[in-house]
């Protein structure tokens, strides 16, 4: 799923986690659970030449990152949260899996190959592939559910 979904999930986790370490671990686990839901972005870079793969990955990450920053700003402005440490660690746990994936996809570091295979298997858990547009719809629904939980 997109970083904006995982980042919002981290905010939900940060609200209820009793401490920053558990916020990190719960968010990491929630990231893996959310990736199991068929969401259509697994083919964003599959089958493209390495240069084009990198451009597509970078473009999607920039747009997604800007959306996440907007969502975080909205959350901070509207709620003035006091659990900043929890939020920071929850965000780290929620974003780490895709950060590692991005490093592997752009560098092919052998050390991260087992992680890449595991992450890929999660995306293919239900073997139900969606079109990108269907995936966006699923992700908007998940994002809406998370925000309804959050506010
Ligand atoms: Zn992921």
PDB file of C-alpha atoms and ligand atoms in Angstrom:
ATOM      1  CA  UNK A   1       0.000   0.000   0.000  1.00  0.00           C
ATOM      2  CA  UNK A   2       1.001   3.592  -0.359  1.00  0.00           C
ATOM      3  CA  UNK A   3       3.050   5.344   2.324  1.00  0.00           C
ATOM      4  CA  UNK A   4       0.128   7.673   2.994  1.00  0.00           C
ATOM      5  CA  UNK A   5      -1.980   4.667   4.082  1.00  0.00           C
ATOM      6  CA  UNK A   6       0.801   3.191   6.231  1.00  0.00           C
ATOM      7  CA  UNK A   7       1.544   6.602   7.744  1.00  0.00           C
ATOM      8  CA  UNK A   8      -2.095   7.122   8.675  1.00  0.00           C
ATOM      9  CA  UNK A   9      -2.193   3.618  10.179  1.00  0.00           C
ATOM     10  CA  UNK A  10       0.828   4.656  12.264  1.00  0.00           C
ATOM     11  CA  UNK A  11      -1.162   7.599  13.658  1.00  0.00           C
ATOM     12  CA  UNK A  12      -3.939   5.203  14.688  1.00  0.00           C
ATOM     13  CA  UNK A  13      -1.387   2.929  16.378  1.00  0.00           C
ATOM     14  CA  UNK A  14       0.359   5.854  18.106  1.00  0.00           C
ATOM     15  CA  UNK A  15      -2.936   6.857  19.729  1.00  0.00           C
ATOM     16  CA  UNK A  16      -3.292   3.570  21.585  1.00  0.00           C
ATOM     17  CA  UNK A  17       0.211   2.083  21.936  1.00  0.00           C
ATOM     18  CA  UNK A  18       1.367   2.233  25.569  1.00  0.00           C
ATOM     19  CA  UNK A  19       4.961   3.162  24.673  1.00  0.00           C
ATOM     20  CA  UNK A  20       7.144   4.061  21.648  1.00  0.00           C
ATOM     21  CA  UNK A  21       8.674   0.564  21.274  1.00  0.00           C
ATOM     22  CA  UNK A  22       5.283  -1.071  21.037  1.00  0.00           C
ATOM     23  CA  UNK A  23       4.152   1.732  18.715  1.00  0.00           C
ATOM     24  CA  UNK A  24       7.068   0.759  16.440  1.00  0.00           C
ATOM     25  CA  UNK A  25       6.363  -2.982  16.595  1.00  0.00           C
ATOM     26  CA  UNK A  26       2.570  -2.663  16.200  1.00  0.00           C
ATOM     27  CA  UNK A  27       3.009  -0.336  13.231  1.00  0.00           C
ATOM     28  CA  UNK A  28       5.508  -2.670  11.579  1.00  0.00           C
ATOM     29  CA  UNK A  29       3.102  -5.586  12.037  1.00  0.00           C
ATOM     30  CA  UNK A  30       0.145  -3.513  10.794  1.00  0.00           C
ATOM     31  CA  UNK A  31       2.138  -2.582   7.686  1.00  0.00           C
ATOM     32  CA  UNK A  32       2.558  -6.283   6.883  1.00  0.00           C
ATOM     33  CA  UNK A  33      -1.147  -6.956   7.494  1.00  0.00           C
ATOM     34  CA  UNK A  34      -2.232  -4.055   5.281  1.00  0.00           C
ATOM     35  CA  UNK A  35       0.068  -5.263   2.497  1.00  0.00           C
ATOM     36  CA  UNK A  36      -1.849  -8.573   2.461  1.00  0.00           C
ATOM     37  CA  UNK A  37      -5.003  -6.763   1.287  1.00  0.00           C
ATOM     38  CA  UNK A  38      -5.041  -6.789  -2.532  1.00  0.00           C
ATOM     39  CA  UNK A  39      -4.287  -3.166  -3.460  1.00  0.00           C
ATOM     40  CA  UNK A  40      -3.100  -3.039  -7.050  1.00  0.00           C
ATOM     41  CA  UNK A  41       0.210  -1.227  -6.702  1.00  0.00           C
ATOM     42  CA  UNK A  42       2.358  -4.334  -6.800  1.00  0.00           C
ATOM     43  CA  UNK A  43       2.676  -3.971 -10.560  1.00  0.00           C
ATOM     44  CA  UNK A  44       3.792  -0.351 -10.416  1.00  0.00           C
ATOM     45  CA  UNK A  45       7.348  -1.310 -11.330  1.00  0.00           C
ATOM     46  CA  UNK A  46       7.210  -4.988 -12.289  1.00  0.00           C
ATOM     47  CA  UNK A  47       8.280  -5.668 -15.843  1.00  0.00           C
ATOM     48  CA  UNK A  48       9.874  -2.275 -16.480  1.00  0.00           C
ATOM     49  CA  UNK A  49      13.510  -1.719 -17.418  1.00  0.00           C
ATOM     50  CA  UNK A  50      15.693  -0.729 -14.422  1.00  0.00           C
ATOM     51  CA  UNK A  51      15.929   2.956 -15.411  1.00  0.00           C
ATOM     52  CA  UNK A  52      12.177   3.271 -15.967  1.00  0.00           C
ATOM     53  CA  UNK A  53      11.548   1.239 -12.807  1.00  0.00           C
ATOM     54  CA  UNK A  54      13.554   3.753 -10.792  1.00  0.00           C
ATOM     55  CA  UNK A  55      11.771   6.751 -12.373  1.00  0.00           C
ATOM     56  CA  UNK A  56       8.327   5.254 -11.715  1.00  0.00           C
ATOM     57  CA  UNK A  57       9.274   4.348  -8.138  1.00  0.00           C
ATOM     58  CA  UNK A  58      10.676   7.815  -7.498  1.00  0.00           C
ATOM     59  CA  UNK A  59       7.660   9.583  -9.045  1.00  0.00           C
ATOM     60  CA  UNK A  60       5.147   7.524  -7.084  1.00  0.00           C
ATOM     61  CA  UNK A  61       7.126   7.987  -3.866  1.00  0.00           C
ATOM     62  CA  UNK A  62       7.322  11.774  -4.284  1.00  0.00           C
ATOM     63  CA  UNK A  63       3.568  12.107  -4.901  1.00  0.00           C
ATOM     64  CA  UNK A  64       2.755   9.654  -2.120  1.00  0.00           C
ATOM     65  CA  UNK A  65       5.191  11.366   0.267  1.00  0.00           C
ATOM     66  CA  UNK A  66       3.590  14.752  -0.400  1.00  0.00           C
ATOM     67  CA  UNK A  67       0.150  13.287   0.318  1.00  0.00           C
ATOM     68  CA  UNK A  68       1.501  11.785   3.550  1.00  0.00           C
ATOM     69  CA  UNK A  69       2.999  15.139   4.598  1.00  0.00           C
ATOM     70  CA  UNK A  70      -0.371  16.803   3.906  1.00  0.00           C
ATOM     71  CA  UNK A  71      -2.191  14.150   5.970  1.00  0.00           C
ATOM     72  CA  UNK A  72       0.305  14.445   8.847  1.00  0.00           C
ATOM     73  CA  UNK A  73       0.019  18.240   8.799  1.00  0.00           C
ATOM     74  CA  UNK A  74      -3.764  17.974   8.831  1.00  0.00           C
ATOM     75  CA  UNK A  75      -3.591  15.611  11.806  1.00  0.00           C
ATOM     76  CA  UNK A  76      -1.142  17.786  13.740  1.00  0.00           C
ATOM     77  CA  UNK A  77      -3.061  21.017  13.058  1.00  0.00           C
ATOM     78  CA  UNK A  78      -6.464  19.549  13.885  1.00  0.00           C
ATOM     79  CA  UNK A  79      -5.547  17.535  16.994  1.00  0.00           C
ATOM     80  CA  UNK A  80      -2.345  19.044  18.485  1.00  0.00           C
ATOM     81  CA  UNK A  81      -1.190  15.600  19.648  1.00  0.00           C
ATOM     82  CA  UNK A  82       0.969  15.222  22.761  1.00  0.00           C
ATOM     83  CA  UNK A  83       2.278  11.715  22.052  1.00  0.00           C
ATOM     84  CA  UNK A  84       4.943  12.876  19.593  1.00  0.00           C
ATOM     85  CA  UNK A  85       7.449  10.149  20.526  1.00  0.00           C
ATOM     86  CA  UNK A  86       4.843   7.451  19.931  1.00  0.00           C
ATOM     87  CA  UNK A  87       3.966   9.023  16.594  1.00  0.00           C
ATOM     88  CA  UNK A  88       7.617   9.173  15.520  1.00  0.00           C
ATOM     89  CA  UNK A  89       8.317   5.553  16.371  1.00  0.00           C
ATOM     90  CA  UNK A  90       4.999   4.395  14.903  1.00  0.00           C
ATOM     91  CA  UNK A  91       5.833   6.193  11.650  1.00  0.00           C
ATOM     92  CA  UNK A  92       9.291   4.583  11.630  1.00  0.00           C
ATOM     93  CA  UNK A  93       7.764   1.120  12.050  1.00  0.00           C
ATOM     94  CA  UNK A  94       5.090   1.768   9.461  1.00  0.00           C
ATOM     95  CA  UNK A  95       7.453   3.108   6.799  1.00  0.00           C
ATOM     96  CA  UNK A  96      10.499   0.883   7.400  1.00  0.00           C
ATOM     97  CA  UNK A  97       9.277  -2.113   5.338  1.00  0.00           C
ATOM     98  CA  UNK A  98       8.800  -0.057   2.172  1.00  0.00           C
ATOM     99  CA  UNK A  99      12.032   1.862   2.819  1.00  0.00           C
ATOM    100  CA  UNK A 100      13.919  -1.451   2.872  1.00  0.00           C
ATOM    101  CA  UNK A 101      12.022  -2.544  -0.234  1.00  0.00           C
ATOM    102  CA  UNK A 102      12.982   0.655  -2.053  1.00  0.00           C
ATOM    103  CA  UNK A 103      16.644   0.162  -1.137  1.00  0.00           C
ATOM    104  CA  UNK A 104      16.538  -3.392  -2.480  1.00  0.00           C
ATOM    105  CA  UNK A 105      14.721  -2.449  -5.687  1.00  0.00           C
ATOM    106  CA  UNK A 106      17.138   0.361  -6.480  1.00  0.00           C
ATOM    107  CA  UNK A 107      20.398  -1.306  -5.423  1.00  0.00           C
ATOM    108  CA  UNK A 108      19.829  -5.112  -5.566  1.00  0.00           C
ATOM    109  CA  UNK A 109      21.752  -5.525  -2.301  1.00  0.00           C
ATOM    110  CA  UNK A 110      21.783  -9.343  -1.740  1.00  0.00           C
ATOM    111  CA  UNK A 111      21.423  -8.837   2.019  1.00  0.00           C
ATOM    112  CA  UNK A 112      17.856  -7.536   1.499  1.00  0.00           C
ATOM    113  CA  UNK A 113      16.745 -10.224  -0.977  1.00  0.00           C
ATOM    114  CA  UNK A 114      15.045 -12.417   1.695  1.00  0.00           C
ATOM    115  CA  UNK A 115      13.150  -9.344   2.900  1.00  0.00           C
ATOM    116  CA  UNK A 116      12.125  -8.516  -0.691  1.00  0.00           C
ATOM    117  CA  UNK A 117      10.840 -12.076  -1.264  1.00  0.00           C
ATOM    118  CA  UNK A 118       8.865 -12.018   1.998  1.00  0.00           C
ATOM    119  CA  UNK A 119       7.385  -8.583   1.195  1.00  0.00           C
ATOM    120  CA  UNK A 120       6.485  -9.770  -2.313  1.00  0.00           C
ATOM    121  CA  UNK A 121       4.793 -12.892  -0.932  1.00  0.00           C
ATOM    122  CA  UNK A 122       2.631 -10.738   1.342  1.00  0.00           C
ATOM    123  CA  UNK A 123       1.467  -8.698  -1.649  1.00  0.00           C
ATOM    124  CA  UNK A 124       0.556 -11.936  -3.420  1.00  0.00           C
ATOM    125  CA  UNK A 125      -0.985 -13.626  -0.375  1.00  0.00           C
ATOM    126  CA  UNK A 126      -4.536 -13.851  -1.784  1.00  0.00           C
ATOM    127  CA  UNK A 127      -3.370 -14.213  -5.408  1.00  0.00           C
ATOM    128  CA  UNK A 128      -6.098 -11.745  -6.305  1.00  0.00           C
ATOM    129  CA  UNK A 129      -4.698  -9.085  -8.580  1.00  0.00           C
ATOM    130  CA  UNK A 130      -6.445  -5.776  -9.041  1.00  0.00           C
ATOM    131  CA  UNK A 131      -6.111  -3.172 -11.721  1.00  0.00           C
ATOM    132  CA  UNK A 132      -4.274  -0.080 -10.529  1.00  0.00           C
ATOM    133  CA  UNK A 133      -7.552   1.890 -10.536  1.00  0.00           C
ATOM    134  CA  UNK A 134      -9.302  -0.777  -8.457  1.00  0.00           C
ATOM    135  CA  UNK A 135      -6.331  -0.745  -6.093  1.00  0.00           C
ATOM    136  CA  UNK A 136      -6.564   3.022  -5.657  1.00  0.00           C
ATOM    137  CA  UNK A 137     -10.232   2.595  -4.740  1.00  0.00           C
ATOM    138  CA  UNK A 138      -9.352  -0.063  -2.142  1.00  0.00           C
ATOM    139  CA  UNK A 139      -6.623   2.173  -0.691  1.00  0.00           C
ATOM    140  CA  UNK A 140      -8.949   5.193  -0.515  1.00  0.00           C
ATOM    141  CA  UNK A 141     -11.466   3.013   1.378  1.00  0.00           C
ATOM    142  CA  UNK A 142      -8.762   1.842   3.823  1.00  0.00           C
ATOM    143  CA  UNK A 143      -7.555   5.435   4.244  1.00  0.00           C
ATOM    144  CA  UNK A 144     -11.114   6.612   4.939  1.00  0.00           C
ATOM    145  CA  UNK A 145     -11.615   3.857   7.527  1.00  0.00           C
ATOM    146  CA  UNK A 146      -8.344   4.790   9.240  1.00  0.00           C
ATOM    147  CA  UNK A 147      -9.283   8.489   9.372  1.00  0.00           C
ATOM    148  CA  UNK A 148     -12.725   7.676  10.757  1.00  0.00           C
ATOM    149  CA  UNK A 149     -10.961   5.675  13.466  1.00  0.00           C
ATOM    150  CA  UNK A 150      -8.438   8.455  14.027  1.00  0.00           C
ATOM    151  CA  UNK A 151     -10.752  11.428  14.513  1.00  0.00           C
TER     152      UNK A 151
HETATM  153 ZN1  LIG B   1       4.933  -2.714   2.114  1.00  0.00          ZN
END
